[in-house]
mmCIF file of C-alpha atoms in Angstrom:
data_model
loop_
_atom_site.group_PDB
_atom_site.id
_atom_site.type_symbol
_atom_site.label_atom_id
_atom_site.label_comp_id
_atom_site.label_asym_id
_atom_site.label_seq_id
_atom_site.Cartn_x
_atom_site.Cartn_y
_atom_site.Cartn_z
ATOM 1 C CA UNK A 1 14.051 11.662 11.383
ATOM 2 C CA UNK A 2 12.490 10.599 8.094
ATOM 3 C CA UNK A 3 8.747 9.912 8.012
ATOM 4 C CA UNK A 4 7.580 6.342 7.342
ATOM 5 C CA UNK A 5 4.928 6.238 4.609
ATOM 6 C CA UNK A 6 2.559 3.435 3.511
ATOM 7 C CA UNK A 7 1.002 3.780 0.051
ATOM 8 C CA UNK A 8 -1.667 1.293 -0.933
ATOM 9 C CA UNK A 9 -1.944 0.487 -4.628
ATOM 10 C CA UNK A 10 1.683 1.563 -5.260
ATOM 11 C CA UNK A 11 2.656 -0.941 -8.022
ATOM 12 C CA UNK A 12 1.642 1.388 -10.836
ATOM 13 C CA UNK A 13 0.098 4.693 -11.784
ATOM 14 C CA UNK A 14 -0.463 7.470 -9.255
ATOM 15 C CA UNK A 15 0.565 5.333 -6.224
ATOM 16 C CA UNK A 16 3.890 4.378 -7.815
ATOM 17 C CA UNK A 17 4.605 7.983 -8.813
ATOM 18 C CA UNK A 18 3.850 9.275 -5.315
ATOM 19 C CA UNK A 19 6.084 6.575 -3.838
ATOM 20 C CA UNK A 20 8.976 7.362 -6.147
ATOM 21 C CA UNK A 21 8.637 11.115 -5.442
ATOM 22 C CA UNK A 22 8.585 10.627 -1.659
ATOM 23 C CA UNK A 23 11.441 8.116 -1.812
ATOM 24 C CA UNK A 24 13.558 10.620 -3.745
ATOM 25 C CA UNK A 25 12.763 13.225 -1.095
ATOM 26 C CA UNK A 26 14.150 10.964 1.652
ATOM 27 C CA UNK A 27 10.964 9.425 3.042
ATOM 28 C CA UNK A 28 10.933 5.721 4.028
ATOM 29 C CA UNK A 29 8.306 4.376 1.680
ATOM 30 C CA UNK A 30 6.463 1.049 1.725
ATOM 31 C CA UNK A 31 4.061 0.322 -1.118
ATOM 32 C CA UNK A 32 1.464 -2.353 -1.400
ATOM 33 C CA UNK A 33 0.082 -4.560 -4.130
ATOM 34 C CA UNK A 34 -2.012 -7.672 -4.228
ATOM 35 C CA UNK A 35 0.797 -9.375 -6.221
ATOM 36 C CA UNK A 36 4.066 -7.615 -5.405
ATOM 37 C CA UNK A 37 6.103 -10.505 -6.832
ATOM 38 C CA UNK A 38 4.957 -9.493 -10.304
ATOM 39 C CA UNK A 39 6.558 -6.047 -10.022
ATOM 40 C CA UNK A 40 10.219 -5.606 -10.947
ATOM 41 C CA UNK A 41 12.534 -2.674 -10.302
ATOM 42 C CA UNK A 42 10.532 -0.828 -7.631
ATOM 43 C CA UNK A 43 12.628 1.802 -5.846
ATOM 44 C CA UNK A 44 10.775 1.116 -2.594
ATOM 45 C CA UNK A 45 9.660 -2.185 -1.023
ATOM 46 C CA UNK A 46 6.302 -3.546 -2.132
ATOM 47 C CA UNK A 47 4.367 -5.647 0.409
ATOM 48 C CA UNK A 48 1.450 -7.967 -0.251
ATOM 49 C CA UNK A 49 -1.846 -6.381 0.761
ATOM 50 C CA UNK A 50 -5.514 -6.805 -0.168
ATOM 51 C CA UNK A 51 -7.469 -3.786 1.036
ATOM 52 C CA UNK A 52 -10.626 -5.890 1.168
ATOM 53 C CA UNK A 53 -9.129 -8.209 3.822
ATOM 54 C CA UNK A 54 -8.879 -6.879 7.379
ATOM 55 C CA UNK A 55 -6.304 -9.465 8.370
ATOM 56 C CA UNK A 56 -4.101 -8.560 5.395
ATOM 57 C CA UNK A 57 -4.269 -4.910 6.417
ATOM 58 C CA UNK A 58 -3.342 -5.673 10.048
ATOM 59 C CA UNK A 59 -0.466 -7.971 9.063
ATOM 60 C CA UNK A 60 0.999 -5.410 6.646
ATOM 61 C CA UNK A 61 0.858 -2.553 9.177
ATOM 62 C CA UNK A 62 2.451 -4.781 11.842
ATOM 63 C CA UNK A 63 5.206 -5.741 9.394
ATOM 64 C CA UNK A 64 5.980 -2.060 8.700
ATOM 65 C CA UNK A 65 6.060 -1.217 12.396
ATOM 66 C CA UNK A 66 8.344 -4.184 12.997
ATOM 67 C CA UNK A 67 10.687 -3.076 10.193
ATOM 68 C CA UNK A 68 10.703 0.681 10.841
ATOM 69 C CA UNK A 69 9.417 1.079 14.403
ATOM 70 C CA UNK A 70 6.462 3.212 13.436
ATOM 71 C CA UNK A 71 4.119 4.347 10.689
ATOM 72 C CA UNK A 72 3.658 8.086 10.184
ATOM 73 C CA UNK A 73 1.610 8.515 7.006
ATOM 74 C CA UNK A 74 -0.913 6.392 5.083
ATOM 75 C CA UNK A 75 -1.852 7.242 1.510
ATOM 76 C CA UNK A 76 -4.846 5.073 0.640
ATOM 77 C CA UNK A 77 -4.572 4.953 -3.143
ATOM 78 C CA UNK A 78 -5.756 1.397 -3.842
ATOM 79 C CA UNK A 79 -8.854 1.077 -5.990
ATOM 80 C CA UNK A 80 -11.502 -1.628 -6.000
ATOM 81 C CA UNK A 81 -13.902 -1.951 -8.946
ATOM 82 C CA UNK A 82 -17.340 -3.403 -8.602
ATOM 83 C CA UNK A 83 -19.700 -3.800 -11.537
ATOM 84 C CA UNK A 84 -23.284 -4.839 -11.896
ATOM 85 C CA UNK A 85 -26.695 -3.736 -10.693
ATOM 86 C CA UNK A 86 -26.587 -1.958 -7.323
ATOM 87 C CA UNK A 87 -29.069 -4.394 -5.790
ATOM 88 C CA UNK A 88 -26.743 -7.340 -6.577
ATOM 89 C CA UNK A 89 -23.575 -5.841 -5.078
ATOM 90 C CA UNK A 90 -22.745 -7.373 -1.720
ATOM 91 C CA UNK A 91 -22.533 -4.958 1.230
ATOM 92 C CA UNK A 92 -19.354 -6.607 2.602
#
């Protein structure tokens, strides 16, 4: 039985490369992006997900479980950039 993999930040770069590699090896791969509709020609499904939003995370995981029956592996590759003085960065 093939493993079901979720890769956050899979629309480009390292996440996309990992997803393509695992897909080619027979894994069932789901990738995420904040704007998956902007990505063309992905070899694996891209789902909308914002890693800063708990509800978005829960909805995406539930969707994968509904589609595939389970989730075996999570590769948390998404990045979030914050700039500015440390004392002005919100804690949440």
